[in-house]
């Protein structure tokens, strides 16, 4: 069974460009979570999605950030007009059912560097 | 936002030593507590999901205990090995996500 797949693993963008990070959940998982790890900080929740629906985006900055999980294809985290402060590791996780007592499974992360 | 705290922030032990660290979480309306192991440049790996007060779970040389009344969990590693070097995270579920502590970074010195 393939795990949670994220790509690209490393991405370099100039200030003002767009960054698109992709996440394919584990087979059979319809719940996707995006987390961000800023330098010297822990994992911070950004957004929780189910197929075609954003359930909770309370951790996502209001400007420039968006996420989707279409009926077909991977989940996408999109950052428009990137700034240096967006440099971070972005982790995707998935689960077969809603959270709580179920484990969520993480990908290996996408490292975004804004120059 | 739920407050999940871990201590110590980092720890260096000699190979063969046993060690433990702590996770504190809100004790009211307890639901579950998750432990993860996170090696550098890899994905966080689930270790345990603990749900019952007094619960003890074990995986090889790693075990964890849970006290929901006072809001803490201990993770123990017996006879640490260099391959145990990693960051150990605990997480408490909110409505739609896991709130993570900042982790304990363990380094096992050969």
Short mmCIF file of C-alpha atoms in Angstrom, two decimals:
data_model
loop_
_atom_site.label_atom_id
_atom_site.label_comp_id
_atom_site.label_asym_id
_atom_site.label_seq_id
_atom_site.Cartn_x
_atom_site.Cartn_y
_atom_site.Cartn_z
CA UNK A 1 0.00 0.00 0.00
CA UNK A 2 1.39 3.32 -1.00
CA UNK A 3 1.46 5.85 1.78
CA UNK A 4 0.49 9.49 1.57
CA UNK A 5 2.34 10.94 -1.40
CA UNK A 6 3.36 14.55 -1.56
CA UNK A 7 5.02 16.42 -4.39
CA UNK A 8 7.14 18.22 -5.00
CA UNK A 9 9.38 17.37 -2.07
CA UNK A 10 11.30 20.58 -2.51
CA UNK A 11 10.16 23.75 -4.21
CA UNK A 12 11.93 27.06 -4.65
CA UNK A 13 9.91 30.10 -5.59
CA UNK A 14 10.75 33.77 -5.97
CA UNK A 15 8.72 36.30 -4.03
CA UNK A 16 5.45 36.99 -5.82
CA UNK A 17 5.24 33.63 -7.59
CA UNK A 18 2.69 30.92 -6.93
CA UNK A 19 3.37 27.63 -5.17
CA UNK A 20 1.25 24.53 -5.68
CA UNK A 21 1.70 21.56 -3.39
CA UNK A 22 0.01 18.26 -4.15
CA UNK A 23 -1.08 15.46 -1.86
CA UNK A 24 -2.42 12.05 -2.80
CA UNK A 25 -3.95 10.40 0.27
CA UNK A 26 -3.61 6.74 1.09
CA UNK A 27 -5.90 4.47 -0.90
CA UNK A 28 -9.37 4.45 0.60
CA UNK A 29 -8.83 7.65 2.59
CA UNK A 30 -11.26 10.46 1.93
CA UNK A 31 -10.15 12.84 4.71
CA UNK A 32 -7.15 15.08 4.10
CA UNK A 33 -5.38 17.47 6.50
CA UNK A 34 -2.69 20.04 5.75
CA UNK A 35 -0.19 21.12 8.40
CA UNK A 36 2.65 23.61 8.28
CA UNK A 37 5.91 23.53 10.17
CA UNK A 38 7.64 26.89 10.36
CA UNK A 39 11.33 26.96 11.36
CA UNK A 40 11.79 26.19 15.05
CA UNK A 41 8.06 25.57 15.51
CA UNK A 42 5.82 22.52 15.73
CA UNK A 43 3.18 21.24 13.37
CA UNK A 44 0.33 23.75 12.97
CA UNK A 45 -3.02 22.77 11.50
CA UNK A 46 -4.08 24.61 8.37
CA UNK A 47 -7.07 22.96 6.74
CA UNK A 48 -9.19 19.81 6.76
CA UNK A 49 -10.94 18.61 3.61
CA UNK A 50 -13.11 15.78 2.47
CA UNK A 51 -13.74 15.04 -1.18
CA UNK A 52 -14.95 18.27 -2.82
CA UNK A 53 -15.53 19.98 0.54
CA UNK A 54 -13.53 22.19 2.86
CA UNK A 55 -14.62 21.21 6.36
CA UNK A 56 -12.37 23.39 8.50
CA UNK A 57 -9.94 26.03 7.27
CA UNK A 58 -9.55 27.79 10.59
CA UNK A 59 -5.76 27.43 10.56
CA UNK A 60 -5.21 28.79 7.09
CA UNK A 61 -4.22 32.41 6.48
CA UNK A 62 -7.14 34.33 4.98
CA UNK A 63 -5.10 35.86 2.20
CA UNK A 64 -3.20 34.09 -0.57
CA UNK A 65 -3.75 30.53 0.68
CA UNK A 66 -6.35 28.13 -0.70
CA UNK A 67 -6.91 24.39 -0.69
CA UNK A 68 -9.00 21.96 -2.63
CA UNK A 69 -9.65 18.23 -2.78
CA UNK A 70 -11.46 17.52 -6.04
CA UNK A 71 -13.53 14.47 -6.81
CA UNK A 72 -10.70 13.17 -8.96
CA UNK A 73 -7.03 13.77 -8.34
CA UNK A 74 -4.89 14.94 -5.46
CA UNK A 75 -5.53 17.60 -2.90
CA UNK A 76 -3.83 20.89 -3.76
CA UNK A 77 -2.55 23.55 -1.39
CA UNK A 78 -2.06 26.76 -3.34
CA UNK A 79 -0.11 29.77 -2.14
CA UNK A 80 -0.34 32.86 -4.31
CA UNK A 81 2.19 35.70 -4.35
CA UNK A 82 4.54 33.92 -1.98
CA UNK A 83 6.55 35.89 0.57
CA UNK A 84 9.67 34.87 2.52
CA UNK A 85 7.55 34.08 5.57
CA UNK A 86 5.83 31.28 3.63
CA UNK A 87 9.08 29.30 3.66
CA UNK A 88 8.21 26.20 5.63
CA UNK A 89 7.60 22.48 5.44
CA UNK A 90 4.03 21.62 4.46
CA UNK A 91 2.74 18.23 5.53
CA UNK A 92 -0.33 16.44 4.31
CA UNK A 93 -2.05 13.68 6.25
CA UNK A 94 -5.01 11.45 5.52
CA UNK A 95 -7.42 9.18 7.35
CA UNK A 96 -10.17 6.80 6.29
CA UNK A 97 -12.75 8.32 8.61
CA UNK A 98 -13.07 11.44 10.69
CA UNK A 99 -10.47 12.11 13.35
CA UNK A 100 -10.61 11.41 17.06
CA UNK A 101 -9.43 7.95 17.97
CA UNK A 102 -8.22 7.13 14.47
CA UNK A 103 -4.63 7.53 13.41
CA UNK A 104 -3.89 9.99 10.66
CA UNK A 105 -1.07 9.09 8.28
CA UNK A 106 1.43 11.67 7.15
CA UNK A 107 3.31 12.23 3.93
CA UNK A 108 6.99 13.14 3.92
CA UNK A 109 6.30 16.82 3.41
CA UNK A 110 6.97 19.49 0.83
CA UNK A 111 9.69 22.01 1.65
CA UNK A 112 8.97 25.44 0.22
CA UNK A 113 11.77 27.98 0.04
CA UNK A 114 10.96 31.52 -1.03
CA UNK A 115 13.93 33.51 -2.28
CA UNK B 1 -6.85 25.93 20.11
CA UNK B 2 -5.94 23.25 22.65
CA UNK B 3 -2.80 23.55 24.73
CA UNK B 4 -0.55 20.52 24.41
CA UNK B 5 2.84 20.78 26.08
CA UNK B 6 5.81 18.48 25.98
CA UNK B 7 8.93 18.35 28.09
CA UNK B 8 11.80 18.34 27.90
CA UNK B 9 12.28 20.08 24.56
CA UNK B 10 15.41 18.03 23.88
CA UNK B 11 17.25 15.19 25.48
CA UNK B 12 20.63 13.51 24.98
CA UNK B 13 21.14 10.02 26.38
CA UNK B 14 23.83 7.39 26.09
CA UNK B 15 23.14 4.21 24.17
CA UNK B 16 21.64 1.65 26.54
CA UNK B 17 20.10 4.21 28.91
CA UNK B 18 16.39 4.24 29.49
CA UNK B 19 14.55 7.53 29.26
CA UNK B 20 11.12 9.08 29.44
CA UNK B 21 9.37 12.31 28.59
CA UNK B 22 6.05 13.97 29.24
CA UNK B 23 3.02 15.25 27.38
CA UNK B 24 0.46 17.46 29.15
CA UNK B 25 -2.99 18.04 27.71
CA UNK B 26 -6.40 19.37 28.78
CA UNK B 27 -7.86 16.97 31.33
CA UNK B 28 -11.51 17.97 30.91
CA UNK B 29 -13.63 16.02 28.40
CA UNK B 30 -10.76 13.75 27.47
CA UNK B 31 -11.19 11.89 24.20
CA UNK B 32 -7.85 10.46 23.03
CA UNK B 33 -4.13 11.12 22.92
CA UNK B 34 -1.84 10.31 20.01
CA UNK B 35 1.92 9.70 20.06
CA UNK B 36 4.05 10.02 16.93
CA UNK B 37 7.71 9.40 16.17
CA UNK B 38 9.29 11.76 13.64
CA UNK B 39 12.70 11.16 12.12
CA UNK B 40 14.38 13.97 10.26
CA UNK B 41 13.36 14.16 6.56
CA UNK B 42 10.71 11.47 7.02
CA UNK B 43 7.00 11.51 7.74
CA UNK B 44 5.70 11.43 11.31
CA UNK B 45 4.93 7.81 12.17
CA UNK B 46 2.05 6.88 14.45
CA UNK B 47 3.09 5.04 17.62
CA UNK B 48 0.03 4.89 19.84
CA UNK B 49 -3.52 6.15 20.23
CA UNK B 50 -4.44 6.12 23.91
CA UNK B 51 -8.01 6.36 25.05
CA UNK B 52 -8.47 4.95 28.56
CA UNK B 53 -7.26 6.34 31.87
CA UNK B 54 -4.52 4.10 33.22
CA UNK B 55 -3.91 2.63 29.79
CA UNK B 56 -0.43 1.39 28.99
CA UNK B 57 0.63 0.59 25.44
CA UNK B 58 3.84 -1.01 24.26
CA UNK B 59 5.66 -1.33 20.95
CA UNK B 60 9.02 -3.04 21.26
CA UNK B 61 11.15 -1.01 23.67
CA UNK B 62 8.76 1.95 23.60
CA UNK B 63 5.80 2.19 25.96
CA UNK B 64 3.37 4.89 27.00
CA UNK B 65 1.07 5.49 29.95
CA UNK B 66 -1.95 7.74 30.29
CA UNK B 67 -3.47 9.69 33.18
CA UNK B 68 -6.58 11.45 31.92
CA UNK B 69 -7.62 12.80 35.33
CA UNK B 70 -4.47 14.88 35.71
CA UNK B 71 -3.89 15.37 31.98
CA UNK B 72 -0.53 13.78 31.24
CA UNK B 73 1.04 10.92 29.36
CA UNK B 74 4.56 9.52 29.65
CA UNK B 75 6.54 7.93 26.85
CA UNK B 76 9.27 5.52 27.94
CA UNK B 77 12.13 4.10 25.91
CA UNK B 78 13.98 1.18 27.45
CA UNK B 79 17.63 0.63 26.51
CA UNK B 80 17.85 3.49 24.00
CA UNK B 81 19.54 2.77 20.69
CA UNK B 82 20.93 5.27 18.13
CA UNK B 83 18.02 4.45 15.81
CA UNK B 84 15.64 5.79 18.47
CA UNK B 85 16.98 9.28 17.75
CA UNK B 86 13.96 11.25 16.57
CA UNK B 87 11.43 13.84 17.68
CA UNK B 88 8.55 12.38 19.66
CA UNK B 89 5.27 14.23 19.29
CA UNK B 90 2.05 13.95 21.18
CA UNK B 91 -1.23 15.25 19.79
CA UNK B 92 -4.71 15.87 21.15
CA UNK B 93 -7.73 15.76 18.85
CA UNK B 94 -9.90 18.81 18.37
CA UNK B 95 -13.11 18.80 16.40
CA UNK B 96 -11.41 18.47 13.02
CA UNK B 97 -7.68 18.19 13.55
CA UNK B 98 -4.89 17.09 15.86
CA UNK B 99 -3.24 19.72 18.03
CA UNK B 100 0.43 18.83 18.30
CA UNK B 101 2.92 19.60 21.01
CA UNK B 102 6.29 20.95 19.92
CA UNK B 103 7.88 17.58 20.58
CA UNK B 104 10.81 16.15 22.49
CA UNK B 105 13.92 15.78 20.35
CA UNK B 106 15.82 12.69 21.50
CA UNK B 107 19.44 12.09 20.57
CA UNK B 108 20.98 8.75 21.51
CA UNK B 109 24.76 8.91 21.65
CA UNK B 110 26.54 5.67 20.63
#
